[in-house]
JSON list of C-alpha atoms in Angstrom, two decimals:
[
{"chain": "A", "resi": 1, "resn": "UNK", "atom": "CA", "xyz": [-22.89, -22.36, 84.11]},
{"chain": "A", "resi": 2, "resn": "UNK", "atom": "CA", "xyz": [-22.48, -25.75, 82.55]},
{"chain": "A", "resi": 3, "resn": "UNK", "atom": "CA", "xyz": [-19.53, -25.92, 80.86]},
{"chain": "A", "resi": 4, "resn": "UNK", "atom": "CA", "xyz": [-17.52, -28.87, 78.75]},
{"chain": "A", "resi": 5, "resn": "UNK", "atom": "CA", "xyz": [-13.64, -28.35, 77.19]},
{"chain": "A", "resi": 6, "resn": "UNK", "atom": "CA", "xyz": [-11.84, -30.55, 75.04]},
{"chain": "A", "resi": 7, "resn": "UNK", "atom": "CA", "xyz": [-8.33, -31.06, 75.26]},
{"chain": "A", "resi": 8, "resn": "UNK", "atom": "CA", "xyz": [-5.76, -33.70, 73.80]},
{"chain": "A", "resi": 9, "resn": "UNK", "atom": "CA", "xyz": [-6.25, -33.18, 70.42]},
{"chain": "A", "resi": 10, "resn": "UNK", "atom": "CA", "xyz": [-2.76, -32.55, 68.14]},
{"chain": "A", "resi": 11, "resn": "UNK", "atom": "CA", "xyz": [-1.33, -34.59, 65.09]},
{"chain": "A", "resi": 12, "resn": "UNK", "atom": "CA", "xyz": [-0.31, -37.87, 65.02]},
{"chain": "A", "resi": 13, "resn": "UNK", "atom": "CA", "xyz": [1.41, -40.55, 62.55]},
{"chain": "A", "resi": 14, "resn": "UNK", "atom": "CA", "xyz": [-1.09, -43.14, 61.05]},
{"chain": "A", "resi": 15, "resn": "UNK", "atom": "CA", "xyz": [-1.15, -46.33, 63.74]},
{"chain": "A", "resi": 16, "resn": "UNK", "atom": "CA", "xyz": [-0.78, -44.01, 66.70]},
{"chain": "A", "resi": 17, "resn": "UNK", "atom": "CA", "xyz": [-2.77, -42.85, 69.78]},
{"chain": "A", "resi": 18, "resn": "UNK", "atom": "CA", "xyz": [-4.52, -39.88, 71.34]},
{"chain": "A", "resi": 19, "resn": "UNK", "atom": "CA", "xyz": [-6.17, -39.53, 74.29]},
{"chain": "A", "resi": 20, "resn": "UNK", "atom": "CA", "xyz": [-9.04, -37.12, 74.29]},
{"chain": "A", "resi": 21, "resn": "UNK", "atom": "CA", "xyz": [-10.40, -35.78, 77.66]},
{"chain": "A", "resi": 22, "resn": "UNK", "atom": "CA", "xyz": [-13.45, -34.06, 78.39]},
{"chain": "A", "resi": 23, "resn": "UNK", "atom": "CA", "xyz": [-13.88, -31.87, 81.42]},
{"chain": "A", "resi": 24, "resn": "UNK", "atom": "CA", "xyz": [-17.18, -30.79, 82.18]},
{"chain": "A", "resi": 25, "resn": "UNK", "atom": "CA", "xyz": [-17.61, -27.83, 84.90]},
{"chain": "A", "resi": 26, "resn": "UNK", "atom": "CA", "xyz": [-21.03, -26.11, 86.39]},
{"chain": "A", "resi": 27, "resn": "UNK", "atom": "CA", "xyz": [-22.85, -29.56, 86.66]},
{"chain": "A", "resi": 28, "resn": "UNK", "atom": "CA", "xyz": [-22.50, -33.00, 89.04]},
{"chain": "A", "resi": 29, "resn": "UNK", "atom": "CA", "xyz": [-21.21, -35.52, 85.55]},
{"chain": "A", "resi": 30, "resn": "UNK", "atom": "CA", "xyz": [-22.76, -38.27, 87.29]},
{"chain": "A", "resi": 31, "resn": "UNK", "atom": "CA", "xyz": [-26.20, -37.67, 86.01]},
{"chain": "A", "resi": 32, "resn": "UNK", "atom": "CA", "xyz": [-24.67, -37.11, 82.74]},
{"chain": "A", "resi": 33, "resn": "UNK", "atom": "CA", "xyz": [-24.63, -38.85, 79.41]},
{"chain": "A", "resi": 34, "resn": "UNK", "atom": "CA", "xyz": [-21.54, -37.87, 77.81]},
{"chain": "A", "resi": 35, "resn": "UNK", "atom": "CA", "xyz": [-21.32, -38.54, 73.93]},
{"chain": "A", "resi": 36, "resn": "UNK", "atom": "CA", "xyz": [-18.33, -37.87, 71.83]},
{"chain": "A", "resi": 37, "resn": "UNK", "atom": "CA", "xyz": [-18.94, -36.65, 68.06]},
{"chain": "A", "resi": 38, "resn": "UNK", "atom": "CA", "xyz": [-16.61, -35.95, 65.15]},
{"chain": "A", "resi": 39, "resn": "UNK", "atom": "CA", "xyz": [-16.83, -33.61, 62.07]},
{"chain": "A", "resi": 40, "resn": "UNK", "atom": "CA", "xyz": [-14.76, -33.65, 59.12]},
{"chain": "A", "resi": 41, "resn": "UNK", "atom": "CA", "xyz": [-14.67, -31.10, 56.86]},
{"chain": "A", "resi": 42, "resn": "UNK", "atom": "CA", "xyz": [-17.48, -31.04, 54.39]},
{"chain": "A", "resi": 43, "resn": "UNK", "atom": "CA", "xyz": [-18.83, -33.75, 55.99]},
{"chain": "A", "resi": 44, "resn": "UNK", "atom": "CA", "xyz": [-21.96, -34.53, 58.92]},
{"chain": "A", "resi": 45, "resn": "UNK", "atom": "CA", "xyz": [-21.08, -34.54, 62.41]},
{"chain": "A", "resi": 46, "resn": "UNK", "atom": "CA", "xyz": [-21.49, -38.38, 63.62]},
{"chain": "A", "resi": 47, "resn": "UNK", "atom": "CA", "xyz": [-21.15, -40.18, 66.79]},
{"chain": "A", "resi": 48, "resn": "UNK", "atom": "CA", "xyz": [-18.04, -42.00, 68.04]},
{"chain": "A", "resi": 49, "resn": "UNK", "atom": "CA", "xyz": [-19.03, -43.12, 71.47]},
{"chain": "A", "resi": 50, "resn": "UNK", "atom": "CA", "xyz": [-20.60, -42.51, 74.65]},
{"chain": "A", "resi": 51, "resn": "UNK", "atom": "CA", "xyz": [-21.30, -43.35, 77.68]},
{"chain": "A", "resi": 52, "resn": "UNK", "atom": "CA", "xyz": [-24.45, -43.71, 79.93]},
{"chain": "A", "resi": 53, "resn": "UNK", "atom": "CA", "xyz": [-25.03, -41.67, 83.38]},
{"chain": "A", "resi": 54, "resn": "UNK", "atom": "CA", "xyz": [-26.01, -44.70, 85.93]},
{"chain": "A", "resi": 55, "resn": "UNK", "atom": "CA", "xyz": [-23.99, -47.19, 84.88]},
{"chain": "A", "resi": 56, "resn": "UNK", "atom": "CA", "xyz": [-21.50, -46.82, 82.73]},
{"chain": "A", "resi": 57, "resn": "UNK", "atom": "CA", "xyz": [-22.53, -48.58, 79.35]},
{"chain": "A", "resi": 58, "resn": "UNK", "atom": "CA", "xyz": [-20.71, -47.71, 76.47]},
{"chain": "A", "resi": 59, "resn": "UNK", "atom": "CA", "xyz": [-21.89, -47.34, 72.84]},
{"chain": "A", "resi": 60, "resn": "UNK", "atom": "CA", "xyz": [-19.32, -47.41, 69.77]},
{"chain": "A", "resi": 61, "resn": "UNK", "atom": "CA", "xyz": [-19.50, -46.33, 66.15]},
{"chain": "A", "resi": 62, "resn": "UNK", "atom": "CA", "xyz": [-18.70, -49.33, 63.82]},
{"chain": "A", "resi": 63, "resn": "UNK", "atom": "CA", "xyz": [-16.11, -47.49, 62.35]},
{"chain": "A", "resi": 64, "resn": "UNK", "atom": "CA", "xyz": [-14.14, -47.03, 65.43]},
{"chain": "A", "resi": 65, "resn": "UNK", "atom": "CA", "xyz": [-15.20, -50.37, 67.90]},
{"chain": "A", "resi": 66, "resn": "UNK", "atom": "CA", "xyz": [-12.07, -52.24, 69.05]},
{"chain": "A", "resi": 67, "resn": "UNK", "atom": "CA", "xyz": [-9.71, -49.30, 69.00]},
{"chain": "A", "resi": 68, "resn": "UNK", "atom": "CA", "xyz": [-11.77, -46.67, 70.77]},
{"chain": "A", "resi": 69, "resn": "UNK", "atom": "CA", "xyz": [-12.52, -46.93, 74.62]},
{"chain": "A", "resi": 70, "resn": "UNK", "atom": "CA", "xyz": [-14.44, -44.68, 76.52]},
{"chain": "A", "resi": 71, "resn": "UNK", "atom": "CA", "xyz": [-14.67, -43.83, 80.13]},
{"chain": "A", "resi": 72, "resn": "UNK", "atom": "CA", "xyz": [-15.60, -41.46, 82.92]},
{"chain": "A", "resi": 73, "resn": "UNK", "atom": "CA", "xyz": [-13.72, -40.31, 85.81]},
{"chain": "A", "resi": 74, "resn": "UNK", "atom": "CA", "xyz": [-16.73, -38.72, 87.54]},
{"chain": "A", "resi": 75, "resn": "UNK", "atom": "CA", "xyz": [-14.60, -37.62, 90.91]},
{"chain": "A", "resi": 76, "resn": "UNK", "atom": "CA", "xyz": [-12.47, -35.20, 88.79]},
{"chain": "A", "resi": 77, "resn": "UNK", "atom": "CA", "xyz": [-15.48, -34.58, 86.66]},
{"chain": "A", "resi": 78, "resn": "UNK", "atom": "CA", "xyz": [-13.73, -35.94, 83.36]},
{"chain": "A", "resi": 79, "resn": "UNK", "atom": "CA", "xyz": [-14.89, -38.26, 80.21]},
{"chain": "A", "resi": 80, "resn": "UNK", "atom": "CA", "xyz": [-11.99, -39.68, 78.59]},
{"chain": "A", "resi": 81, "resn": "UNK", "atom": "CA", "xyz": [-11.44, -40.86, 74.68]},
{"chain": "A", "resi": 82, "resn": "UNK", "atom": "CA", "xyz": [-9.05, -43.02, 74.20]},
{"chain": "A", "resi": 83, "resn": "UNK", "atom": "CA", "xyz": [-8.07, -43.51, 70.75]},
{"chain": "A", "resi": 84, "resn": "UNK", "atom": "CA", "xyz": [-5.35, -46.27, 69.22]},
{"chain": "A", "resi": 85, "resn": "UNK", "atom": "CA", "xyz": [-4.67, -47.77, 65.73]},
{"chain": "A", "resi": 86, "resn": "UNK", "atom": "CA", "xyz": [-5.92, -43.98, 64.43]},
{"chain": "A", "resi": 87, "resn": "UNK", "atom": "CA", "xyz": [-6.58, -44.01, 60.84]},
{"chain": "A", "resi": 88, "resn": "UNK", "atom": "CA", "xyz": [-6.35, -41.28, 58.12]},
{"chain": "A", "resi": 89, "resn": "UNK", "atom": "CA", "xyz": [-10.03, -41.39, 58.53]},
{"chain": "A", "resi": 90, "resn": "UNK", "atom": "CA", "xyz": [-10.22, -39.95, 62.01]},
{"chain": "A", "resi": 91, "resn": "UNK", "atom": "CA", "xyz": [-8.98, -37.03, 61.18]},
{"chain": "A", "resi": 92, "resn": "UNK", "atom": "CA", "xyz": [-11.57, -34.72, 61.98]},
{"chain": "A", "resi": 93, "resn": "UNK", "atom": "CA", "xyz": [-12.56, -31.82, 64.88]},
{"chain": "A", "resi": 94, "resn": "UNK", "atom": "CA", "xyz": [-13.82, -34.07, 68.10]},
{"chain": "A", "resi": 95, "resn": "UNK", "atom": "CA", "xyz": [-16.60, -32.76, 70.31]},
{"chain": "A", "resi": 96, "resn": "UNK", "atom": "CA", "xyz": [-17.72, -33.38, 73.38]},
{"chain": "A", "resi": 97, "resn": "UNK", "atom": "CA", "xyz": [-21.73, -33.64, 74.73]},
{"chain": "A", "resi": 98, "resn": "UNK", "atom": "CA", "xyz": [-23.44, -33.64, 78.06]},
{"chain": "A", "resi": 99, "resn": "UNK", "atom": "CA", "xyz": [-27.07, -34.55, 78.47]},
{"chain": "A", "resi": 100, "resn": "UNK", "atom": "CA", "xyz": [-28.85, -35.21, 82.18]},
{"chain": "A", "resi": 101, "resn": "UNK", "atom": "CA", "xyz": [-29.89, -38.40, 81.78]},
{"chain": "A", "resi": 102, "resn": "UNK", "atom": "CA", "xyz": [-31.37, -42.01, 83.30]},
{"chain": "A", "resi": 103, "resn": "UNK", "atom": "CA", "xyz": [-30.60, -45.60, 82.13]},
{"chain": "A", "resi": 104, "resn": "UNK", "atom": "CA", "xyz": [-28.49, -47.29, 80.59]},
{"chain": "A", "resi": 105, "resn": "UNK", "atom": "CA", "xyz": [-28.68, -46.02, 76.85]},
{"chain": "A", "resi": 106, "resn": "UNK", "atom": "CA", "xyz": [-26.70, -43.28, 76.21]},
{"chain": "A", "resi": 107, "resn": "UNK", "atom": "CA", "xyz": [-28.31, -41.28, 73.51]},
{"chain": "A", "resi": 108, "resn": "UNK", "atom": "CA", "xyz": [-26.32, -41.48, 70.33]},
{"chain": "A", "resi": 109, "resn": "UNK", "atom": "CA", "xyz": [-27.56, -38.51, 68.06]},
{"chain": "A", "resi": 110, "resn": "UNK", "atom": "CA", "xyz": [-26.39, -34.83, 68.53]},
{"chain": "A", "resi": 111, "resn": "UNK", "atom": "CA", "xyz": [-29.51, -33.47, 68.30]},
{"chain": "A", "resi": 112, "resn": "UNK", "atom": "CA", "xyz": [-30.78, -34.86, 71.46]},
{"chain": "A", "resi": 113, "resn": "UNK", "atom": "CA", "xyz": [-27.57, -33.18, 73.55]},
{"chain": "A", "resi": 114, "resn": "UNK", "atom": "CA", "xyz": [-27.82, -30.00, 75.47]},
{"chain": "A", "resi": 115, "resn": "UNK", "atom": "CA", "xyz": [-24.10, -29.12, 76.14]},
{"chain": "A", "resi": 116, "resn": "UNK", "atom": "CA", "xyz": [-21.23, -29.00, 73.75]},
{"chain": "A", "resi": 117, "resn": "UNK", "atom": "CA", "xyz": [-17.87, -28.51, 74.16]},
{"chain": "A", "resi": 118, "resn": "UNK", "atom": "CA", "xyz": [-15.65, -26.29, 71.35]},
{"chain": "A", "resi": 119, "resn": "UNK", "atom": "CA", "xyz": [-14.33, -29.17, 69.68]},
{"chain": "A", "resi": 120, "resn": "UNK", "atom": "CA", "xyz": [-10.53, -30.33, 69.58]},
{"chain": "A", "resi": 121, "resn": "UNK", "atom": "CA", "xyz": [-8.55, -31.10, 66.46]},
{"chain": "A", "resi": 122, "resn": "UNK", "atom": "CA", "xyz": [-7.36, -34.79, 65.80]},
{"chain": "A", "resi": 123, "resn": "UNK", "atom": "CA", "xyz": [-5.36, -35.11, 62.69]},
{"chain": "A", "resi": 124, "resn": "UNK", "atom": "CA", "xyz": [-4.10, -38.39, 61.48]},
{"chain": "A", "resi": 125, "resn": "UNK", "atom": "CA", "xyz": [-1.43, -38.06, 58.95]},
{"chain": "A", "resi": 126, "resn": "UNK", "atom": "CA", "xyz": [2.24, -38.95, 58.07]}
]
């Protein structure tokens, strides 16, 4: 049973840091795309970054380039977010997404993932 689980989530002071991780279970996460997504309440759930199956290559959000960094551990089957310089505006519930994959684009919509994960809480406030 393919299975993904957020964890790191919690609430943190304006300028700090989270890391996010992403462990996926039931599938081999090296033919995976892994895409993480953030919803806000009242708001659409958009993409923050992800990260392609063969290769590696990494896709960021405008909104978040420069102070998020993705990356994949795929021996301990785990996708990591880390997040620094956290804004106000990150607060939001952060999900991860699997999707068996080739190439080099990871796919950036969540419509065109299979798996999600049950989201973990980042709140950015003093």
């Amino acid at each position: 049973q393919v299975q993904l689980v957020e964890s790191g989530g919690g609430l943190v002071q304006p300028g700090g840091s989270l890391r996010l991780s992403c462990a996926a279970s039931g599938f081999t996460l090296n033919y995976y795309g892994i895409g993480w997504f953030r919803q806000a309440p009242g708001k659409e759930r958009e993409g923050v970054s992800c990260i392609s199956a063969s290769d590696g290559t990494t896709y960021y959000a405008d909104s978040v380039k420069g102070r998020f960094t993705i990356s994949r551990n795929n021996a301990n089957y785990t996708v990591y977010l880390e997040m620094n310089s956290l804004k106000p505006e990150d607060t939001a519930v952060y999900y991860c997404a699997g999707l068996a994959m080739y190439g080099s684009s990871c796919p950036k919509r969540p419509i065109e993932y299979d798996y999600w994960g049950q989201g973990t809480q980042v709140t950015v406030s003093s």
